[in-house]
Short mmCIF file of C-alpha atoms in Angstrom, two decimals:
data_model
loop_
_atom_site.label_atom_id
_atom_site.label_comp_id
_atom_site.label_asym_id
_atom_site.label_seq_id
_atom_site.Cartn_x
_atom_site.Cartn_y
_atom_site.Cartn_z
CA MET A 142 -15.00 -0.69 -5.31
CA THR A 143 -12.70 2.21 -6.02
CA PHE A 144 -8.96 2.06 -5.42
CA ARG A 145 -9.42 4.47 -2.54
CA GLN A 146 -11.90 2.12 -0.86
CA LEU A 147 -9.66 -0.89 -1.51
CA HIS A 148 -6.65 0.86 0.00
CA ARG A 149 -8.64 1.91 3.07
CA ALA A 150 -10.10 -1.58 3.63
CA LEU A 151 -6.78 -3.37 3.12
CA GLY A 152 -4.99 -0.80 5.28
CA ILE A 153 -7.36 -1.39 8.19
CA ALA A 154 -7.22 -5.17 7.72
CA THR A 155 -3.42 -5.10 7.64
CA LEU A 156 -3.24 -3.00 10.79
CA LEU A 157 -5.48 -5.56 12.50
CA LEU A 158 -3.12 -8.29 11.26
CA PHE A 159 -0.21 -6.29 12.67
CA LEU A 160 -1.88 -6.30 16.09
CA ALA A 161 -2.70 -10.01 15.77
CA SER A 162 0.87 -10.86 14.76
CA GLY A 163 2.17 -9.02 17.84
CA LEU A 164 -0.19 -11.00 20.04
CA TYR A 165 0.89 -14.20 18.26
CA MET A 166 4.57 -13.48 18.96
CA ASP A 167 3.75 -12.75 22.60
CA VAL A 168 1.57 -15.80 23.25
CA ARG A 169 3.15 -18.43 21.00
CA TYR A 170 6.82 -17.46 21.39
CA ASP A 171 6.87 -15.75 24.82
CA HIS A 172 7.55 -12.40 23.12
CA LEU A 173 10.54 -13.93 21.30
CA ARG A 174 12.51 -14.71 24.48
CA GLY A 175 15.17 -17.39 24.08
CA MET A 176 15.33 -17.16 20.29
CA THR A 177 18.48 -16.66 18.32
CA ASP A 178 19.20 -13.08 17.34
CA ALA A 179 18.59 -13.83 13.65
CA THR A 180 15.18 -15.40 14.23
CA ARG A 181 14.12 -12.61 16.58
CA LEU A 182 15.28 -10.03 14.03
CA LEU A 183 13.26 -11.69 11.26
CA PHE A 184 10.12 -11.87 13.40
CA ARG A 185 10.37 -8.23 14.40
CA SER A 186 11.26 -6.90 10.96
CA THR A 187 8.49 -8.78 9.17
CA HIS A 188 6.11 -7.61 11.91
CA ILE A 189 7.15 -3.99 11.25
CA TYR A 190 6.73 -4.47 7.49
CA LEU A 191 3.10 -5.41 8.15
CA LEU A 192 2.73 -2.08 9.94
CA TYR A 193 4.50 -0.22 7.11
CA THR A 194 2.34 -1.67 4.34
CA GLY A 195 -0.83 -1.26 6.39
CA LEU A 196 -0.17 2.41 7.12
CA LEU A 197 0.80 3.04 3.51
CA ASN A 198 -2.48 1.57 2.27
CA LEU A 199 -4.50 3.38 4.93
CA ALA A 200 -2.93 6.71 3.93
CA MET A 201 -3.68 5.98 0.27
CA GLY A 202 -7.25 5.13 1.27
CA LEU A 203 -7.66 8.43 3.04
CA TYR A 204 -6.05 10.77 0.51
CA LEU A 205 -6.06 9.20 -2.97
CA SER A 206 -7.93 11.22 -5.55
CA PRO A 207 -8.12 10.14 -9.18
CA ALA A 208 -6.16 12.21 -11.66
CA ARG A 209 -8.06 13.99 -14.40
CA ASP A 210 -5.60 12.99 -17.10
CA ARG A 211 -6.12 9.49 -18.56
CA TRP A 212 -2.42 8.62 -18.66
CA ALA A 213 -1.96 9.73 -15.04
CA ARG A 214 -4.97 7.62 -13.98
CA ARG A 215 -3.30 4.60 -15.59
CA LEU A 216 -0.10 5.27 -13.65
CA GLN A 217 -2.17 5.58 -10.49
CA ALA A 218 -3.95 2.30 -11.18
CA ALA A 219 -0.67 0.44 -11.76
CA GLY A 220 0.78 2.01 -8.62
CA SER A 221 -2.29 1.13 -6.58
CA VAL A 222 -2.16 -2.53 -7.64
CA MET A 223 1.46 -2.65 -6.51
CA VAL A 224 0.80 -0.94 -3.18
CA LEU A 225 -2.17 -3.27 -2.60
CA ALA A 226 0.12 -6.28 -3.15
CA GLY A 227 2.55 -5.11 -0.46
CA PRO A 228 0.59 -6.39 2.57
CA LEU A 229 0.08 -9.78 0.95
CA PHE A 230 3.83 -10.21 0.54
CA ALA A 231 4.43 -8.85 4.06
CA LEU A 232 1.99 -11.36 5.56
CA ALA A 233 3.61 -14.21 3.64
CA ALA A 234 6.99 -12.98 4.93
CA PHE A 235 5.77 -12.98 8.54
CA LEU A 236 4.39 -16.50 8.23
CA ASP A 237 7.34 -17.99 6.36
CA GLU A 238 10.66 -16.21 6.77
CA PRO A 239 11.41 -16.11 10.52
CA LEU A 240 11.48 -19.87 11.02
CA ARG A 241 13.70 -20.66 8.05
CA SER A 242 17.25 -21.68 8.80
CA ALA A 243 18.67 -19.20 6.30
CA LEU A 244 18.31 -15.43 6.34
CA SER A 245 16.54 -15.43 3.00
CA ARG A 246 13.99 -12.67 2.37
CA THR A 247 11.82 -14.39 -0.21
CA PHE A 248 8.71 -12.32 0.50
CA THR A 249 10.01 -9.24 2.32
CA ARG A 250 12.01 -8.02 -0.65
CA PRO A 251 8.99 -8.07 -3.02
CA ALA A 252 6.82 -6.43 -0.31
CA VAL A 253 9.19 -3.49 -0.06
CA TYR A 254 9.88 -3.25 -3.80
CA VAL A 255 6.25 -3.31 -4.96
CA SER A 256 5.24 -0.79 -2.29
CA ALA A 257 8.07 1.56 -3.20
CA LEU A 258 7.56 1.20 -6.95
CA GLY A 259 3.82 1.72 -6.53
CA MET A 260 4.46 4.97 -4.69
CA VAL A 261 6.93 6.08 -7.39
CA LEU A 262 4.19 5.54 -9.99
CA HIS A 263 1.76 7.61 -7.93
CA TRP A 264 4.39 10.32 -7.66
CA ALA A 265 4.96 10.19 -11.44
CA ALA A 266 1.21 10.51 -11.99
CA SER A 267 1.22 13.66 -9.88
CA LEU A 268 3.88 15.24 -12.11
CA ARG A 269 1.70 15.24 -15.22
CA PRO A 270 0.19 18.65 -15.78
CA PRO A 271 -3.54 18.56 -15.17
CA ALA A 272 -5.76 18.45 -18.20
CA PRO A 273 -6.92 21.94 -19.11
CA PRO A 274 -10.45 22.60 -17.96
CA THR A 275 -13.03 22.79 -20.66
CA PRO A 276 -14.13 26.37 -21.13
CA PRO A 277 -17.73 27.08 -20.24
CA THR A 278 -20.12 27.38 -23.12
CA PRO A 279 -21.28 30.97 -23.48
CA PRO A 280 -25.01 31.40 -23.06
CA THR A 281 -27.02 31.63 -26.23
CA PRO A 282 -28.53 35.08 -26.67
CA PRO A 283 -32.31 35.10 -26.79
CA ALA A 284 -33.84 35.19 -30.24
CA LEU A 285 -35.16 38.54 -31.35
CA PRO A 286 -38.87 38.66 -32.03
CA ALA A 287 -39.80 38.76 -35.72
CA GLU A 288 -41.36 42.04 -36.91
#
């Protein structure tokens, strides 16, 4: 699978998880009614981070094109791995952080940081000048007949 395909698949899967997490909050917690402000804030923010990382991966899956330069492709690959990790951290944050007694952001912080750093690496890859195209080989003139 290419990075573009991985981003697209994970983006779609994460958007489906975003919808499922909204349904979960509605059904399981009566759409967060009666919760403390801190718990409700954590549920909603981690829910939105699922949307953020899903849309980011979907956009990468729709528009990513490999760089021609080898060094830029390496930057893209490192950035893609980081952006692909974002939804995993965001899902862990949704499942873990809201019900903790403290306002710790054990998984949200890495979700945001790896997504942002991954995009910075993609941006850096775009700054490299493209490799010069190889000039076309001139056609070989036909051989003259021997006299």
